[in-house]
Every structure is written in C-alpha cells, then in structure tokens.
Amino acid sequence: MKKNLIEVKNLEKYFETSAGLFSRKKSTIKAVDGISFEIPFGESLGLVGQSGCGKTTTARALCLLDEKTSGEINFYNSDTKNMESIDNLNDEELKSFRRNIQMIFQDPYESLNPRWNIKDIILEPLNIHNIGSLNEREDAVVEILKTVGLTPPENYLPRYPHELSGGQRQRVSIARTLIMKPKFVVCDEPTSMLDVSIRISIMDLMLNLAKDLEVSYLYITHDLAVARYMCNRIAVMFNGKIVEIAETEELLKNPVHPYTKRLISSIPVPDPTYERVVYDIDFTELENIISTDTKNIGMVDIGNEHFVATHDVKGIL
Amino acid sequence: MDENILEVKNLNMHYETISGDVAAVKDITFHVKKGESFGLVGESGCGKTSVAMSLVQLQADNAKISSGSITLDGQELIGLSENELRSVRWDGISIVFQGAMNAWNPVIKIGEQIREAIREHYPNNTKLQNIEKIKELFEMVGLSETIIDRFPHELSGGMKQRAVIALALSCNPKLVIADEPTTALDVVIQDQILNEIKKVQDLLGLSLIYISHDIAVIAEMTERMAVMYAGRIVESGPTKDIFANPRHSYTRALLESTPSVVGDKVKLNSLDGEPPSLIDEEFGCSFSPRCSNPTENCKSGKSEMGLIEVAEDHFADKCCVECG
C-alpha cells in the first residue's frame, strides 16, 4: 500500500465577478469545481489541460496562495504520522506546512527579483523561516547550487538574474525551491519557456532530485509529451473538473474520455511518416454536458486504477 | 512544378553592436520550391528569425546584409530601393511575425486593420471589394464574418492568430513566412491553427517557410527543411530523409531531445552547454564543444564549415559527415 503525501477531496475555488461597475448582479466562475486526487510519496502527478481550465488555480489553492472555497486538503504530518487537514493547523503548524510545500513558476525571466544577486535570492527562504546560523545558510546555498548543476557555485553567487541564460535561471528557481527541503513541489509549466535542448536537462534534473530527495511533484503542463516524461500518473482537466486520471502509459494507450483523446491526438509527432489522426470533438457540447450534468458527478474506476468522469458524453462522440 | 520560388545564396548578415559585429546569418544557402513548405528549425538565438527578416529586409537598423543574393521568382531583392521593397513586401513575401497576435492595434477594428494593408497594395479597389476579400479570407482561416467588426480584445488568442494569417494572405503573396505562429498557443489551438495553415496552403498552392523551434511541428508541416545552428545551416534536405537519416550531430541531438506521445517511452538525451557567442571569430566547427563525440580534427579548427551533398538534395555540414 502506497503512503499518500497529499490528498485533495472535492476542492473548489470559485471567483465572484460583477457584471458591471454599478451592477448588483454577481456571477460565479467555477475555476476549480470539485476535484479530487492524491499523490503518494515520491511520485509525481501531471495535471494537463487547455489554458483556462483551472490548472494554475488548483496549484495556487494547494500552496495556500489563494484561499479555497471549499473542499479538503490533507497533508501527511511527519510528527504525528497521520494525514491532517490543513484547515485545522494553527499558525505555527501552518508555517511548517508552507516549508514543506513549494512552487516553481513558469517564467524564469519574471519570477526572480532582478535587483537581487543569486545568493540573496536563494538565501531568502532560509532567512524568512529562520533556519540555521548565517554561516550554515551560506553553506546550504553553495551546496544546493552544486545539486542543481550550477558549478562552480562561487561563479554564480554574486551574479544577477539578467546575467544568466533561461536554463540557468530555471535552475536557480529550482535551487530556491529545494533549499527548504520540501516534500511536495508544485511546478507550473517550469519548462515551457525553455528551448527544447535545455528542457530535457531541466526535466532530468527534476527527476533525479525527486529520487534523491524524495520529493513529490504536481506537474502542470499543457503538453502531454512532457507530462509523459515527468509523471507517474496524469490527471486531465477540463473546465475546472478532472475528467480522467490514470497511470501515465495507461492513459496514453487507452484513453477513454473524448477530451483526453482530443488532447492526445493534438500533440505533433516528431516523425514525418506518422499520420496523426485528430479525434475531433464538439467543445461547446462538451462544456454544456460538463457544466450541466449534475446527476452523474463522480469518477468510476474502469480497472488498473484508471478513473473516468461518469457524466454522459455520448452526445459529443 | 519544380521551379524555385525563392533562392537564397551565400547570405551573410550581421548586427553592428558596441561590443563588435554579431554574425547572425552566416553563409546561408537554400531554396524553396513553388507550392512547397520549407521548415527552418533550431534553438532560440540561432538566427531563424534573422533569416526571415533578411528575406523581407525588415531587419533592425543596425543589421547589415554584407553579401549574398535573394531571388524571389527571378527577381533579385538585395539592392532594391525602399520603394521597390514596399511592393515586394506583402505582395511578394508576406510574413506572420512571431507574437503578431499581440501586435494588433487595440483601438482599431480587426477588419479595418486588414483593409489598410489591402488598400496600400490595391489602391483602386472599392471598399466593398475589399470587404468581400476579407470575408473570403476569414472563411478560409475559419473565422466568422462578424469578426470584421470586432476589436482585438474581444478575440481569443487562437482567433487573433487566425486573423493574423488572414492578414498575411490578404495581398495574394507568392511566399508566406510563418515565424513561430503557434508558439504561445495551447496544444489544441495549435493543432487547429496548423490544420488551417495546411488547408489554406492546399487551397491556394502557397509556398511557405515555416519557422519553429519544435521539430515535431516541422515534421508534420514541411516537405523540406533546414536545421540551423549558430547562424549557419548545418543540415538541409527533404524532411523525411533528415528524420530517417540525420547526418549532423546537432540534428541528432534535437531529435533525441524531443518527447513524443506515441510509440514506446524512450530515454531522451539532453544537449548540454550553450551555443557559441556569435561575436567571436569562428574556430573550426561551431558545434564541436557540444558534440557528443568530437574528434581531434573538429576541435583543432582545421576543418572549415560548409555543406556537402550526402544524398540527393540532402546536405550536411562537412565536419560531421567526415567524422561519420
């Protein structure tokens, strides 16, 4: 039995918008609409879907950057050896929870403070959480730079983000994240801004670190080919809901939900002799079904831990 | 049918900067046949966009084309006056710029912005004729007529990109350059746009230069292609031949680093290191510092770079061919 690091149950995040400046009418956008998943220790889950489907909102809610509307987030507490809901945490526990859960952002050009040198950027989380003495912190920075492959560290410490290439910057982001020794890292398209040739080395680095440091990832991407390389399991999201979730190879070989099929058949194949056949679906119809079909909410296990949303999708085939 | 619409020979272009000349395009030679789509692939900074800009001579002020020739349908473009170039641009070669979907003027309706381009090239057309033309173009790229009266902020990214393609087709160009037309888009939208481009190309028998860093997109979109590295073409030829039998180590590295969703999961290889600075004098093979098995000869700088034919219409850089 695999031990779960994090369990999410019926997570919802709604945004209220008003129709106009003087209008009293309010409408709700259901950015994340009742999603559930769990991530075992050391495993990574890919969250894929089109832009605007709620991937990043899910990530922000998990990292407590935005308050969730409802639902449960349970995290393994290493002191009590139990799953604990983050709602019941007091301030102090919350702080240590935040230490265990970190985030890597999409854009390495914008997520690093341009006025700080690399040393300060990586030191910041240690300073905030008051970990170790000043010397210990500096040693930790040197150590982590070696881990992420920025060697020799002395060359990088005094430099500023603009002096580094995109790949190097993303390595700094990863170093800043991992210096807290988190158990869980949320990655929001960390390689989509990078060149193909550099992308693989960043992904390899993250995979190796996951093995060495026992980190679990929630890996957000719109590219299934990237998710295949990075993740043990993949969850496919559409309009705020997870429509299919399965082990990576199982999902790619036997997709069941029409949206998953559409997504897989959209990825260009690096082989000019391959005839890609697009599985075409009617998106408006699918949106209608997913937002109105309230009777059949839920996921069904079709074997091999492969779950598919139970709403009636016959209309869009 | 085998006529060449575009021929580029030994093109050299550099940017003059304070720290020295940046040789962005070095000795580039390629041709595009009529009705064919030609791919240009390489990592960022390798000079793909510089080549595109040189073709329409819209490069930055500090860019100088030092030598070479560009002929479009028999007409030499190097040395044309600004006025003559104006008639070549859009009429002869049109270009879908990288990130152009974000370059729409936010306060002018989409239709009006396209009409402006048509008006410039066909001053005798009536307004009605132009609007008919735009409707035709929109139908071709899968946009509804009502978009003509919309402002850019009312459209999604995919719709804006479709409108950019309509704009590029508005003056019946002989050649369209598409510079990373789907890079900022989602996979599903990317797929739709690629389909649209293919459809339009079949319909109009368009010649196309497709620029991308994604070799998977190039595989699907093009019949012939060239791989660029550090300002040079290191391999060129029919797309199928290059994928089946890549002769340059950089091409191989690109192929080995591209993940795929079909077939078995394979171990991907990263390409470490960085491309050389284009300011420095070239010393031997520019790829040798990152090459997986460079020989003494490559590093010594004895071998000069240059393409040789390895199979029919398939060219690769000497250095890699000689190493095997």
XYZ file of C-alpha atoms in Angstrom:
641
model
C 0.000 0.000 0.000
C 1.435 3.298 -1.066
C 1.511 6.018 1.535
C -0.093 9.240 0.420
C 1.684 12.520 0.911
C -1.215 14.700 -0.044
C -4.902 14.046 -0.572
C -7.293 16.501 -2.165
C -11.037 15.958 -1.837
C -13.681 17.920 -3.700
C -11.543 21.016 -3.919
C -13.491 24.018 -5.143
C -12.352 27.503 -5.950
C -14.936 29.991 -7.154
C -14.360 33.562 -8.220
C -17.084 36.153 -7.980
C -17.340 38.683 -10.737
C -19.775 41.519 -11.030
C -21.400 42.165 -14.354
C -20.590 45.869 -14.418
C -19.388 48.750 -12.292
C -22.843 49.642 -10.930
C -24.490 46.309 -11.395
C -25.567 44.306 -8.377
C -25.715 41.137 -10.362
C -22.945 38.811 -9.429
C -21.870 35.762 -11.303
C -19.605 32.984 -10.135
C -16.810 31.465 -12.138
C -16.156 27.927 -11.072
C -12.439 27.830 -11.824
C -11.926 24.620 -9.893
C -15.095 22.649 -9.465
C -14.837 19.718 -7.115
C -11.645 17.901 -7.973
C -10.098 15.045 -6.019
C -6.742 13.331 -6.307
C -3.947 12.001 -4.164
C -0.211 11.890 -4.592
C 1.841 9.140 -2.908
C 5.348 9.766 -1.527
C 7.996 10.296 -4.180
C 5.531 10.140 -7.059
C 4.525 12.885 -9.377
C 1.153 13.682 -10.809
C 0.745 15.546 -14.072
C -2.116 17.977 -14.401
C -2.837 18.631 -18.060
C -5.470 20.614 -19.873
C -6.039 23.667 -22.020
C -5.244 27.131 -20.764
C -8.047 28.432 -18.608
C -9.126 25.001 -17.397
C -8.106 25.701 -13.801
C -4.679 24.075 -13.563
C -2.929 27.072 -12.081
C -5.848 27.883 -9.771
C -5.559 24.364 -8.377
C -1.847 24.881 -7.842
C -2.342 28.200 -6.058
C -5.015 26.756 -3.807
C -2.739 23.843 -2.885
C 0.100 26.183 -1.992
C -2.309 28.295 0.060
C -1.597 31.291 -2.112
C -5.351 31.590 -2.655
C -7.954 30.508 -0.163
C -10.049 27.607 -1.403
C -13.820 27.984 -1.495
C -14.458 24.543 -0.104
C -13.086 21.025 -0.045
C -10.376 19.272 1.862
C -6.610 19.275 1.529
C -4.926 16.681 3.706
C -1.177 16.540 4.155
C 0.947 13.868 5.801
C 2.264 15.130 9.081
C 5.635 13.540 9.770
C 5.401 14.271 13.523
C 2.084 12.562 14.155
C 2.449 10.142 11.214
C -1.114 10.895 10.196
C -2.927 12.684 7.427
C -4.053 16.032 8.714
C -6.380 18.575 7.218
C -4.684 21.899 6.650
C -7.822 23.639 7.928
C -7.011 22.510 11.459
C -3.485 23.872 11.516
C -2.550 26.688 13.873
C -0.216 29.466 12.768
C 2.946 27.678 13.739
C 1.963 24.445 12.054
C 0.912 26.363 9.003
C 4.357 27.857 8.748
C 5.998 24.448 8.812
C 3.434 23.223 6.285
C 4.394 26.022 3.950
C 8.010 24.978 4.330
C 7.123 21.531 3.031
C 5.217 22.729 0.033
C 6.952 24.897 -2.563
C 6.279 26.142 -6.022
C 8.301 26.564 -9.253
C 6.844 29.091 -11.638
C 6.529 29.135 -15.381
C 8.605 32.133 -16.310
C 12.216 32.131 -15.100
C 12.570 35.643 -16.508
C 9.918 37.150 -14.286
C 9.939 35.056 -11.141
C 13.397 36.145 -9.955
C 13.981 39.566 -8.448
C 16.218 41.390 -10.944
C 17.858 43.521 -8.243
C 18.997 40.652 -6.096
C 22.005 38.511 -6.754
C 21.698 34.739 -6.898
C 22.969 34.292 -3.342
C 20.307 36.592 -1.898
C 17.570 35.016 -3.975
C 18.367 31.534 -2.714
C 19.031 32.743 0.864
C 15.655 34.467 1.178
C 13.512 31.468 2.143
C 16.097 30.424 4.771
C 16.034 33.931 6.230
C 12.255 34.044 6.314
C 11.977 30.717 8.082
C 14.998 31.495 10.261
C 16.815 28.267 9.566
C 20.352 27.767 10.888
C 23.067 30.345 11.535
C 24.240 32.736 8.853
C 27.239 30.518 8.042
C 25.110 27.433 7.817
C 22.751 29.216 5.464
C 25.570 30.246 3.181
C 26.933 26.716 3.143
C 23.470 25.466 2.272
C 23.297 27.844 -0.681
C 26.643 26.623 -2.029
C 25.534 23.035 -1.561
C 22.221 23.495 -3.355
C 23.879 25.272 -6.293
C 26.061 22.204 -6.767
C 22.975 19.986 -6.582
C 21.214 21.832 -9.383
C 24.330 21.798 -11.536
C 25.440 25.432 -11.280
C 29.124 24.789 -10.721
C 31.420 26.170 -9.527
C 28.997 27.900 -7.102
C 31.368 30.816 -6.416
C 30.888 31.938 -10.005
C 27.141 32.165 -9.640
C 26.686 33.584 -6.115
C 27.402 37.243 -6.926
C 25.681 37.256 -10.304
C 22.308 38.759 -11.136
C 19.427 37.027 -12.962
C 19.951 39.012 -16.169
C 23.459 37.589 -16.471
C 22.124 34.041 -16.700
C 20.528 32.127 -19.541
C 16.954 30.854 -19.323
C 18.037 27.359 -18.344
C 20.368 28.648 -15.649
C 17.646 30.888 -14.254
C 15.235 27.998 -14.014
C 17.958 26.087 -12.158
C 18.146 28.990 -9.696
C 14.350 28.793 -9.259
C 14.664 25.097 -8.547
C 17.514 25.716 -6.098
C 15.470 28.343 -4.256
C 12.597 25.886 -4.016
C 14.621 22.889 -2.892
C 16.700 24.666 -0.273
C 13.704 24.370 2.066
C 13.869 20.583 1.648
C 10.194 20.433 0.740
C 8.289 17.174 0.476
C 5.977 18.494 -2.198
C 6.720 20.839 -5.091
C 4.103 22.318 -7.383
C 5.606 23.012 -10.817
C 3.635 25.330 -13.058
C 4.905 24.724 -16.613
C 8.555 25.040 -15.500
C 9.967 24.131 -18.900
C 7.532 25.692 -21.345
C 9.620 28.854 -21.706
C 12.811 26.924 -22.340
C 14.390 25.715 -25.516
C 13.882 22.065 -26.429
C 17.513 21.164 -25.928
C 17.636 22.712 -22.445
C 14.202 21.431 -21.499
C 15.340 17.826 -21.176
C 18.249 18.681 -18.908
C 15.913 20.600 -16.546
C 13.420 17.733 -16.574
C 16.196 15.200 -15.914
C 17.454 17.352 -13.070
C 13.989 17.446 -11.510
C 13.543 13.688 -11.918
C 16.910 12.981 -10.294
C 16.185 15.340 -7.429
C 12.823 13.660 -6.897
C 14.626 10.349 -6.490
C 17.449 11.653 -4.291
C 15.447 13.969 -2.052
C 12.142 12.066 -2.102
C 10.171 14.969 -3.452
C 6.703 14.600 -4.960
C 5.630 16.841 -7.794
C 2.387 18.178 -9.037
C 3.464 18.941 -12.563
C 1.263 21.319 -14.509
C 1.584 21.418 -18.272
C -0.477 21.547 -21.415
C 1.924 19.243 -23.219
C 1.206 15.561 -22.698
C 4.558 14.607 -24.188
C 6.296 16.490 -21.383
C 3.926 15.044 -18.769
C 4.694 11.561 -20.063
C 8.377 12.098 -19.424
C 7.916 13.548 -15.931
C 4.934 11.907 -14.281
C 3.820 8.567 -12.847
C 0.186 9.491 -13.168
C -1.688 12.046 -15.242
C -4.929 13.859 -14.474
C -6.718 15.508 -17.396
C -8.623 18.633 -16.514
C -11.389 20.349 -18.450
C -13.463 23.322 -17.318
C -12.497 23.037 -13.668
C -13.106 19.308 -13.425
C -10.871 16.270 -13.700
C -12.313 14.124 -16.481
C -9.809 11.283 -16.451
C -6.955 10.170 -14.248
C -4.699 7.163 -14.705
C -1.166 5.863 -14.698
C 0.733 7.672 -17.485
C 1.242 4.896 -20.042
C -2.242 3.502 -19.365
C -3.771 6.919 -20.055
C -1.855 7.403 -23.293
C -2.524 3.897 -24.611
C -6.161 3.542 -23.527
C -7.726 6.987 -23.253
C -11.451 6.764 -22.562
C -12.794 10.283 -22.221
C -13.302 12.119 -25.542
C -11.436 15.175 -24.253
C -8.396 13.068 -23.363
C -8.495 11.542 -26.823
C -8.668 15.001 -28.358
C -5.747 16.205 -26.279
C -3.542 13.227 -27.084
C -4.322 13.435 -30.789
C -3.404 17.152 -30.818
C 0.261 16.644 -29.997
C 2.528 16.886 -33.053
C 4.607 13.754 -33.511
C 8.320 14.142 -34.341
C 8.106 11.652 -37.182
C 7.226 12.827 -40.696
C 6.000 9.370 -41.712
C 3.440 9.215 -38.899
C -0.125 10.037 -39.960
C -1.697 11.745 -36.985
C -5.466 11.450 -36.915
C -7.166 14.125 -34.874
C -10.030 12.929 -32.729
C -12.416 15.782 -33.300
C -14.990 16.705 -30.696
C -17.506 19.477 -30.235
C -16.134 21.615 -27.432
C -19.292 23.643 -26.783
C -21.277 20.450 -26.441
C -18.704 19.029 -24.034
C -18.757 22.238 -21.997
C -22.535 22.060 -21.791
C -22.529 18.482 -20.608
C -19.820 19.069 -18.039
C -21.383 22.187 -16.578
C -25.000 20.995 -16.560
C -24.860 17.271 -15.923
C -25.061 17.357 -12.127
C -26.654 13.956 -11.731
C -23.674 11.969 -12.842
C -20.882 13.686 -10.977
C -18.119 11.380 -9.902
C -15.419 9.145 -11.202
C -15.632 5.472 -11.971
C -12.742 3.008 -11.809
C -12.530 1.071 -15.057
C -9.653 -1.090 -13.835
C -5.910 -0.549 -13.441
C -6.641 2.454 -11.228
C -7.912 4.249 -14.273
C -10.686 6.683 -13.345
C -13.043 8.401 -15.760
C -15.683 11.037 -15.078
C -19.125 9.498 -15.161
C -21.076 12.184 -16.978
C -22.826 11.195 -20.154
C -20.535 12.031 -23.062
C -22.297 10.075 -25.777
C -23.591 13.299 -27.345
C -20.165 14.532 -28.383
C -18.801 11.415 -29.995
C 6.279 22.403 -60.960
C 9.821 22.007 -59.698
C 10.516 25.676 -60.176
C 12.058 27.538 -57.273
C 10.044 30.432 -55.945
C 12.841 31.567 -53.656
C 16.565 31.110 -53.883
C 18.932 32.296 -51.202
C 22.640 32.093 -51.927
C 25.513 32.644 -49.519
C 23.593 35.162 -47.484
C 25.554 36.898 -44.732
C 24.011 39.291 -42.252
C 25.424 40.811 -39.098
C 24.300 43.204 -36.399
C 26.656 46.042 -35.591
C 26.878 46.444 -31.834
C 29.183 48.288 -29.430
C 30.933 45.062 -28.473
C 31.505 44.022 -32.090
C 29.728 42.559 -35.074
C 27.274 39.777 -34.285
C 27.251 37.428 -37.242
C 23.651 36.232 -37.061
C 23.344 34.764 -40.538
C 26.402 33.033 -41.959
C 26.665 31.831 -45.496
C 23.063 30.638 -45.740
C 22.033 28.879 -48.941
C 18.659 27.293 -49.524
C 15.761 27.294 -51.936
C 12.016 26.907 -51.684
C 10.102 25.242 -54.493
C 6.758 26.515 -55.720
C 3.885 25.231 -53.587
C 6.214 23.646 -51.085
C 6.516 24.163 -47.383
C 10.020 24.573 -46.116
C 10.918 24.311 -42.427
C 13.581 26.202 -40.544
C 14.377 24.751 -37.133
C 16.897 25.480 -34.414
C 17.169 26.736 -30.846
C 16.499 30.319 -29.877
C 19.193 32.713 -30.972
C 20.356 30.521 -33.850
C 19.293 33.068 -36.453
C 15.971 31.700 -37.732
C 14.150 34.990 -37.360
C 17.170 36.923 -38.654
C 16.946 34.920 -41.868
C 13.231 35.680 -42.146
C 13.819 39.378 -41.554
C 16.586 39.461 -44.143
C 14.253 37.971 -46.741
C 11.850 40.893 -46.430
C 14.643 43.253 -45.377
C 12.813 44.414 -42.305
C 15.748 43.813 -40.018
C 16.747 46.267 -37.302
C 18.655 49.444 -38.205
C 21.986 48.065 -37.045
C 21.666 44.963 -39.206
C 23.714 44.856 -42.386
C 23.483 42.330 -45.172
C 27.121 42.127 -46.198
C 26.879 39.692 -49.100
C 24.714 37.135 -50.795
C 21.706 37.055 -53.017
C 17.981 36.553 -52.525
C 15.878 35.943 -55.621
C 12.115 35.766 -55.464
C 10.554 34.338 -58.610
C 13.541 35.504 -60.614
C 13.740 38.975 -59.104
C 16.832 39.913 -57.101
C 15.829 41.519 -53.796
C 19.218 42.612 -52.499
C 19.924 46.166 -53.508
C 16.322 47.176 -54.142
C 15.294 50.641 -53.042
C 12.929 51.100 -50.135
C 10.089 51.908 -52.537
C 10.644 48.811 -54.625
C 10.834 46.752 -51.453
C 7.465 48.069 -50.337
C 5.833 46.426 -53.307
C 7.664 43.159 -52.670
C 6.596 43.056 -49.052
C 3.136 41.570 -48.640
C 2.645 41.264 -52.419
C 5.649 39.031 -52.953
C 6.563 37.801 -49.489
C 4.276 38.198 -46.524
C 5.161 37.211 -43.019
C 3.323 36.043 -39.939
C 5.512 37.582 -37.297
C 6.325 35.872 -34.048
C 3.843 37.066 -31.429
C 1.966 39.042 -34.065
C -1.337 38.210 -32.464
C -0.368 40.601 -29.708
C 0.524 43.319 -32.181
C -2.991 44.236 -33.285
C -3.793 47.877 -32.709
C -6.189 47.708 -29.756
C -8.344 50.670 -30.797
C -8.946 49.738 -34.446
C -11.329 47.022 -35.571
C -9.722 43.863 -36.987
C -11.376 44.259 -40.393
C -10.178 47.842 -40.710
C -6.589 46.810 -39.963
C -6.631 44.189 -42.693
C -8.326 46.608 -45.111
C -5.491 49.041 -44.509
C -2.975 46.532 -45.893
C -5.121 45.730 -48.928
C -5.731 49.437 -49.617
C -1.999 50.084 -49.661
C -1.409 47.478 -52.370
C -4.644 47.755 -54.355
C -5.493 51.468 -54.233
C -8.104 51.132 -56.986
C -10.281 48.611 -55.180
C -13.580 49.811 -53.787
C -14.339 49.454 -50.112
C -16.954 46.831 -50.904
C -14.474 44.777 -52.916
C -12.024 44.870 -50.033
C -14.630 43.786 -47.528
C -15.651 40.921 -49.786
C -11.989 39.926 -49.952
C -11.693 39.971 -46.158
C -14.815 37.819 -45.806
C -13.273 35.339 -48.214
C -10.019 35.309 -46.234
C -11.858 34.833 -42.936
C -13.786 31.906 -44.315
C -10.513 30.368 -45.419
C -8.955 30.555 -41.951
C -12.141 29.531 -40.154
C -13.301 32.856 -38.732
C -16.857 34.123 -38.827
C -17.647 37.291 -40.820
C -18.710 39.125 -37.681
C -15.071 39.280 -36.556
C -14.531 42.089 -39.080
C -16.273 44.489 -36.723
C -14.637 43.255 -33.559
C -11.807 44.816 -31.635
C -8.716 42.716 -30.857
C -9.547 42.440 -27.133
C -12.796 40.695 -27.987
C -10.984 37.773 -29.582
C -9.257 34.757 -28.068
C -5.598 34.012 -28.790
C -6.481 31.417 -31.411
C -8.861 33.800 -33.206
C -6.284 36.604 -33.209
C -3.721 34.242 -34.696
C -6.191 33.191 -37.406
C -6.780 36.842 -38.210
C -3.010 37.377 -38.471
C -2.851 34.558 -41.011
C -5.736 36.152 -42.928
C -3.783 39.413 -42.913
C -0.693 37.657 -44.276
C -2.765 36.215 -47.129
C -4.566 39.462 -47.894
C -2.449 40.529 -50.890
C -2.116 37.117 -52.549
C 1.580 36.710 -51.727
C 3.812 34.309 -53.619
C 5.512 33.202 -50.423
C 4.402 33.288 -46.797
C 6.862 33.135 -43.926
C 5.333 31.851 -40.710
C 7.629 32.664 -37.793
C 6.651 30.502 -34.814
C 2.938 31.016 -35.487
C 1.779 28.670 -32.747
C 4.391 29.073 -30.059
C 2.305 30.943 -27.488
C -0.764 28.798 -28.056
C -2.270 25.841 -26.332
C -1.852 22.363 -27.861
C -5.441 22.081 -29.056
C -5.444 25.583 -30.549
C -2.005 24.931 -32.044
C -3.404 21.841 -33.709
C -6.323 23.816 -35.144
C -4.060 26.581 -36.481
C -1.664 24.071 -38.055
C -4.623 22.452 -39.774
C -5.829 25.812 -41.001
C -2.407 26.618 -42.454
C -2.271 23.243 -44.225
C -5.763 23.730 -45.605
C -5.036 27.229 -46.918
C -1.785 26.013 -48.407
C -3.523 23.231 -50.325
C -6.268 25.582 -51.422
C -4.016 28.350 -52.737
C -0.967 26.282 -53.650
C 1.019 28.556 -51.389
C 4.759 28.392 -50.864
C 5.546 28.520 -47.188
C 8.568 28.942 -44.958
C 7.725 27.576 -41.558
C 9.979 28.643 -38.689
C 9.813 26.804 -35.388
C 11.959 25.537 -32.543
C 9.718 22.485 -32.282
C 10.982 19.740 -34.540
C 7.714 17.809 -34.114
C 5.772 20.653 -35.729
C 8.330 20.842 -38.548
C 7.952 17.096 -39.101
C 4.242 17.484 -39.649
C 4.189 20.719 -41.575
C 7.032 20.604 -44.050
C 8.313 18.689 -47.038
C 11.846 20.022 -46.932
C 13.695 21.564 -44.035
C 16.920 23.100 -42.810
C 18.452 22.859 -39.361
C 20.197 25.995 -38.163
C 22.890 26.237 -35.552
C 24.754 29.391 -34.524
C 23.839 31.314 -37.669
C 24.546 28.513 -40.106
C 22.520 25.842 -41.804
C 24.137 22.617 -40.655
C 21.803 20.232 -42.452
C 19.133 20.615 -45.099
C 17.070 18.345 -47.285
C 13.752 16.521 -47.549
C 12.140 16.313 -44.093
C 11.620 12.551 -44.312
C 15.257 11.909 -45.215
C 16.549 14.080 -42.403
C 14.377 12.353 -39.826
C 15.202 8.896 -41.164
C 18.902 9.525 -41.554
C 20.152 12.610 -39.715
C 23.789 13.262 -40.647
C 24.671 16.147 -38.351
C 25.158 15.605 -34.608
C 23.060 18.679 -33.835
C 20.119 17.308 -35.810
C 20.514 14.018 -33.990
C 20.617 15.836 -30.638
C 17.425 17.732 -31.496
C 15.658 14.518 -32.458
C 16.832 12.748 -29.316
C 15.612 15.532 -27.055
C 12.039 15.733 -28.364
C 9.447 13.826 -26.342
C 6.559 12.131 -28.078
C 3.210 10.696 -27.007
C 3.206 7.855 -29.499
C 5.365 4.752 -29.502
C 7.267 3.414 -26.526
C 8.631 5.726 -23.917
C 12.263 6.329 -24.785
C 15.059 7.834 -22.766
C 15.628 11.361 -24.014
C 19.044 12.919 -24.178
C 19.739 16.475 -23.245
C 22.036 18.732 -25.163
C 24.233 20.389 -22.581
C 26.167 23.577 -22.915
C 25.279 26.714 -24.742
C 25.595 27.914 -28.303
C 28.748 29.915 -29.013
C 28.770 33.680 -28.972
C 28.263 34.967 -32.482
C 30.623 37.872 -31.880
C 33.683 35.674 -31.575
C 35.656 34.573 -34.577
C 34.616 31.101 -35.655
C 37.183 28.436 -34.911
C 36.547 25.178 -36.689
C 33.196 23.501 -36.207
C 30.974 25.718 -34.065
C 29.091 22.716 -32.719
C 32.167 20.761 -31.578
C 32.041 21.986 -27.913
C 28.605 20.391 -27.543
C 29.079 17.468 -29.882
C 28.645 14.016 -28.344
C 31.761 12.560 -30.000
C 34.012 15.251 -31.395
C 37.294 14.190 -32.902
C 40.629 15.971 -32.589
C 40.061 17.336 -36.045
C 36.808 19.103 -35.081
C 38.343 20.782 -32.044
C 41.549 21.772 -33.737
C 39.684 24.108 -36.029
C 41.351 22.650 -39.068
C 38.083 21.796 -40.756
C 36.140 24.703 -42.108
C 32.366 24.678 -42.034
C 30.390 24.180 -45.192
C 27.667 21.979 -46.601
C 28.316 18.983 -48.791
C 25.745 16.800 -50.501
C 25.375 13.422 -48.763
C 22.412 12.131 -50.724
C 20.172 13.581 -53.389
C 19.109 17.063 -52.239
C 20.306 16.196 -48.706
C 23.126 18.422 -47.479
C 25.039 18.297 -44.212
C 27.989 20.080 -42.717
C 31.356 18.695 -43.799
C 32.725 18.261 -40.291
C 30.046 15.826 -39.105
C 29.936 13.930 -42.369
C 33.682 13.375 -42.257
C 33.555 12.188 -38.627
C 30.815 9.723 -39.549
